[in-house]
GROMACS .gro file of N, CA and C in nm:
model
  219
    1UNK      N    1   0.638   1.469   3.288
    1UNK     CA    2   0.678   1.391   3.173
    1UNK      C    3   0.590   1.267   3.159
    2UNK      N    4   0.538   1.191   3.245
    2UNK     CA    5   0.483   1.073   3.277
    2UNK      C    6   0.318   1.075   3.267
    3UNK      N    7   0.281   1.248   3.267
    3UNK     CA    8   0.155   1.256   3.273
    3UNK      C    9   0.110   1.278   3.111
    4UNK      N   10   0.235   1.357   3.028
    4UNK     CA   11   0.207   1.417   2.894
    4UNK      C   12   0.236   1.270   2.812
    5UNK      N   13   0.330   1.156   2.841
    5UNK     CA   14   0.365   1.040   2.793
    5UNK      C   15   0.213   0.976   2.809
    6UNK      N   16   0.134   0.950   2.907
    6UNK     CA   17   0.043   0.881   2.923
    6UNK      C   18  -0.075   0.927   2.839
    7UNK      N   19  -0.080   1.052   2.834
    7UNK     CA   20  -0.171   1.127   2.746
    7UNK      C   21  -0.176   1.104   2.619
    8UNK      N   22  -0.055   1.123   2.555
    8UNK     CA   23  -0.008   1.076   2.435
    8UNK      C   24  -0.061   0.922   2.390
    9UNK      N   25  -0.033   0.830   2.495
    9UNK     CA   26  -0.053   0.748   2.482
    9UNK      C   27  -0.257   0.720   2.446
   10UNK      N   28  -0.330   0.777   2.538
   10UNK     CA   29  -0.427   0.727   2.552
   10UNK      C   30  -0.498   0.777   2.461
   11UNK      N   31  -0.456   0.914   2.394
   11UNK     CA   32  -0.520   0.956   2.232
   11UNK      C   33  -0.473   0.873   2.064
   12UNK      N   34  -0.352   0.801   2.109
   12UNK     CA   35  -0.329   0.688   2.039
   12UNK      C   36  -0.423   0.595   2.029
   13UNK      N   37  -0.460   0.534   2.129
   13UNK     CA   38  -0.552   0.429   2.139
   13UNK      C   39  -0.737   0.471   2.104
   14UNK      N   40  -0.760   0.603   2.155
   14UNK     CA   41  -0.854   0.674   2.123
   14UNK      C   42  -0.863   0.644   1.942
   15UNK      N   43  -0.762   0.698   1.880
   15UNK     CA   44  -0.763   0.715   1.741
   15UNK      C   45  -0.771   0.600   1.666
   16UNK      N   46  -0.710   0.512   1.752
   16UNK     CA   47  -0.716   0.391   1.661
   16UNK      C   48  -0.843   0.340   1.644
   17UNK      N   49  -0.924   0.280   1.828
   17UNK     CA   50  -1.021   0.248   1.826
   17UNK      C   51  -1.146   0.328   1.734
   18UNK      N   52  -1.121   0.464   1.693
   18UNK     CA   53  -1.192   0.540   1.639
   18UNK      C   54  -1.214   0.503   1.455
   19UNK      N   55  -1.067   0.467   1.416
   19UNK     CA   56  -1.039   0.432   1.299
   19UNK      C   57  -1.056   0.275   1.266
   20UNK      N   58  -1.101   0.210   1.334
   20UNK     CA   59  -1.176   0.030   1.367
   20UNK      C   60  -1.306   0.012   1.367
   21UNK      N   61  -1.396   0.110   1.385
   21UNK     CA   62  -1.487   0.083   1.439
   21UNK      C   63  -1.585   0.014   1.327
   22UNK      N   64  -1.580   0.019   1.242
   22UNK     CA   65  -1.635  -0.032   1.133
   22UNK      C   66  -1.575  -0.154   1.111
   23UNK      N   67  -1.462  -0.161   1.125
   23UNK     CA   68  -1.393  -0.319   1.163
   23UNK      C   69  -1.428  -0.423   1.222
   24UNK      N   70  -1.439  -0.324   1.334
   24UNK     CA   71  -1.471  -0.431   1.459
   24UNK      C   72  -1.583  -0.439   1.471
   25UNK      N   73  -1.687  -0.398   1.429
   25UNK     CA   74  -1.820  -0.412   1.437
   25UNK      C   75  -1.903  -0.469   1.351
   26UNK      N   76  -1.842  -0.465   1.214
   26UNK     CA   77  -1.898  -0.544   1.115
   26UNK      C   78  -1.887  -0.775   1.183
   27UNK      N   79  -1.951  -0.816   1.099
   27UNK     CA   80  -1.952  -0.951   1.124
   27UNK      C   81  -1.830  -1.016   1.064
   28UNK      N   82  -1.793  -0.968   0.930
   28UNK     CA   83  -1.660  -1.037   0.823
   28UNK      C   84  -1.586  -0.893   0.815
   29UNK      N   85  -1.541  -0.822   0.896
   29UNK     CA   86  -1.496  -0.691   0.900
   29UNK      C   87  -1.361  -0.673   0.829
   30UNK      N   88  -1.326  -0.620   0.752
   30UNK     CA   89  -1.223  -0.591   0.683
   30UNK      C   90  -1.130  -0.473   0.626
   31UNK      N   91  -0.989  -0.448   0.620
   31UNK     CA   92  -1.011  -0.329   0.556
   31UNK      C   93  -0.985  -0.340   0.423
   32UNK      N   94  -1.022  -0.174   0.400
   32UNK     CA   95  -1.064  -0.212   0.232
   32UNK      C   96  -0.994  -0.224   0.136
   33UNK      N   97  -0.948  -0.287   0.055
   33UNK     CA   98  -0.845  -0.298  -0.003
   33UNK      C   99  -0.849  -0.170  -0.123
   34UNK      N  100  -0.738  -0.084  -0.083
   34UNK     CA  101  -0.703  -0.006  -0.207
   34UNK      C  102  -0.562  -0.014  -0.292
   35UNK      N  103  -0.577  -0.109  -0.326
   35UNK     CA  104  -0.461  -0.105  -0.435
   35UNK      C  105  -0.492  -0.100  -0.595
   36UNK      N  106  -0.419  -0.079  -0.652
   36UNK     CA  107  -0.462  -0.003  -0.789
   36UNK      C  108  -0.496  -0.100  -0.871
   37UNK      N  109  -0.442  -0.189  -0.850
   37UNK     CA  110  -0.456  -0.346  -0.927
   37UNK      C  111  -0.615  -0.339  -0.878
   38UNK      N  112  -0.687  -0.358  -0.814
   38UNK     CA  113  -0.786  -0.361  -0.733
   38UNK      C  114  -0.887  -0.306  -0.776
   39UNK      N  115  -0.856  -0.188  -0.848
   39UNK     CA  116  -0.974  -0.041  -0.882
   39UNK      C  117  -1.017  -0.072  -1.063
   40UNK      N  118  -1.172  -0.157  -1.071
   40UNK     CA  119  -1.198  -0.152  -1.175
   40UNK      C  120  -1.211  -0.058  -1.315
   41UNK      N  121  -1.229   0.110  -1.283
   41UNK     CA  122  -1.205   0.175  -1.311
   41UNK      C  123  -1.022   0.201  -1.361
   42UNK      N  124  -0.939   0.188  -1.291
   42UNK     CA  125  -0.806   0.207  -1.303
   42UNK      C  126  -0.774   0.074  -1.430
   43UNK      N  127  -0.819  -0.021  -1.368
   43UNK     CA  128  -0.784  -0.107  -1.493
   43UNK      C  129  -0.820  -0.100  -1.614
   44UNK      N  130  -0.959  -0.080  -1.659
   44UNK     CA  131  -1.003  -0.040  -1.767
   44UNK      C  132  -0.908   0.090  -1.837
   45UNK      N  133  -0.863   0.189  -1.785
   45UNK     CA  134  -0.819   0.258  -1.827
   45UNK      C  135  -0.651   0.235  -1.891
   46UNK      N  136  -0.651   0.094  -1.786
   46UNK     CA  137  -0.490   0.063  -1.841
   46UNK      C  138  -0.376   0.097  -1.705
   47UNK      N  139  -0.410   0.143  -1.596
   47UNK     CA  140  -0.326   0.179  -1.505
   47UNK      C  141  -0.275   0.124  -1.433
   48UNK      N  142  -0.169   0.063  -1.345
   48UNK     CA  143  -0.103  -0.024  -1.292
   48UNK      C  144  -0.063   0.028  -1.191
   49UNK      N  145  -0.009  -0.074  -1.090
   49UNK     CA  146   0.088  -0.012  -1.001
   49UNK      C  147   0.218  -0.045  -1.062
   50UNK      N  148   0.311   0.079  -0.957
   50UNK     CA  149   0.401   0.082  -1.019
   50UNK      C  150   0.511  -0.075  -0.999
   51UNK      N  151   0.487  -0.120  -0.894
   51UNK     CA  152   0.562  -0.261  -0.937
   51UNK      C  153   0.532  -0.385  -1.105
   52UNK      N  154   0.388  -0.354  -1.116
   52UNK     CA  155   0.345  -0.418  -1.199
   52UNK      C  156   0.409  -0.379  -1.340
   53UNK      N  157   0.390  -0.269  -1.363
   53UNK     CA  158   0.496  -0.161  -1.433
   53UNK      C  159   0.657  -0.165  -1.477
   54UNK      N  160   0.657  -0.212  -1.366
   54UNK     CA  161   0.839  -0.254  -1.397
   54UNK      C  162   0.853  -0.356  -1.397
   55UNK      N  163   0.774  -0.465  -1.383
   55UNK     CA  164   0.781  -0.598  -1.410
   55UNK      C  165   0.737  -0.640  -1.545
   56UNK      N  166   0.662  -0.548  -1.602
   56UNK     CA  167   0.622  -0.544  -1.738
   56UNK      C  168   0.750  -0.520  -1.828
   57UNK      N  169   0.768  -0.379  -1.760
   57UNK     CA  170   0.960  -0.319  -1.851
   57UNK      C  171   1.035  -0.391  -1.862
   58UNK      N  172   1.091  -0.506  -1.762
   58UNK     CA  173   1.174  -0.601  -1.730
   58UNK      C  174   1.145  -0.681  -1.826
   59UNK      N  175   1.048  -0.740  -1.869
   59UNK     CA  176   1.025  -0.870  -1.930
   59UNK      C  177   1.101  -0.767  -2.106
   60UNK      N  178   1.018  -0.707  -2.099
   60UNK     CA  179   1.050  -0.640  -2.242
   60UNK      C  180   1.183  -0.612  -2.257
   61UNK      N  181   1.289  -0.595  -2.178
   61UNK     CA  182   1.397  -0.536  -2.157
   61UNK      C  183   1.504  -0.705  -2.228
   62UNK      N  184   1.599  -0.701  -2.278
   62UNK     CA  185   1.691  -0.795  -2.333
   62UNK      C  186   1.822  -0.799  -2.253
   63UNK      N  187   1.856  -0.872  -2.241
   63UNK     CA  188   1.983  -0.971  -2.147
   63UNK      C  189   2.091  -0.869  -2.093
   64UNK      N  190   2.115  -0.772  -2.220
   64UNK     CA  191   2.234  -0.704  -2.210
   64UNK      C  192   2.221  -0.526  -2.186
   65UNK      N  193   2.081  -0.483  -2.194
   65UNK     CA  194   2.001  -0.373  -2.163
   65UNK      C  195   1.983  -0.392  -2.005
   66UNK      N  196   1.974  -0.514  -1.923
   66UNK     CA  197   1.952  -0.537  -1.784
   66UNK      C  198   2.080  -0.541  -1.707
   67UNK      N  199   2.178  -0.596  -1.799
   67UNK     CA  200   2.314  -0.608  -1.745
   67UNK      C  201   2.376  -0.474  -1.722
   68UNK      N  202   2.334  -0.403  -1.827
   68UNK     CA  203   2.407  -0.228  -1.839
   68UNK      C  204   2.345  -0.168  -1.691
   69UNK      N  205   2.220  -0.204  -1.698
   69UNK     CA  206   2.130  -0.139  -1.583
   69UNK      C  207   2.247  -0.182  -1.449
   70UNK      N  208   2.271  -0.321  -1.408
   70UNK     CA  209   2.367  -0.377  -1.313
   70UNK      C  210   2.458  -0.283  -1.275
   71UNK      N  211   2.517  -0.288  -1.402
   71UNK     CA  212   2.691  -0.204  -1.398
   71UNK      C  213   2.663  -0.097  -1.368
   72UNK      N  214   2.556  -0.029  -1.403
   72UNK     CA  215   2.551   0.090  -1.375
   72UNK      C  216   2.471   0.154  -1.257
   73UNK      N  217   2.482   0.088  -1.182
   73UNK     CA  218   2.411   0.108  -1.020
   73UNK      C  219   2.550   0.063  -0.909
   0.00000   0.00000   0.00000
């Protein structure tokens, strides 16, 4: 049990260090930001994430259209 736990363990660390290495090796190393807000392409087209999305709906939405939403959850 102690030998397959340790194993487990040390291909964890394998994978990670594997998935860093560009991280850790660069000088200002970073990861890359993919969020949709982010993707010049996506914006031009008009695409959002979906929080941005419902924060948009919300604003548009009126006092008593938000309240129904309440009651009804």
């Amino acid at each position: 049990m102690f030998i397959v736990s340790l194993a487990t363990i040390i291909i964890l660390i394998i994978c990670m260090a594997l998935l860093c290495v560009r991280i850790l090796l660069e000088k200002n190393g970073r990861f890359p930001n993919t969020h949709v807000d982010s993707s010049p392409a996506l914006r031009k087209k008009g695409i959002a994430c979906a929080r941005t999305q419902d924060r948009q709906a919300s604003h548009q939405k009126n006092l008593a259209d938000r309240m129904g939403e309440m009651m009804s959850n």
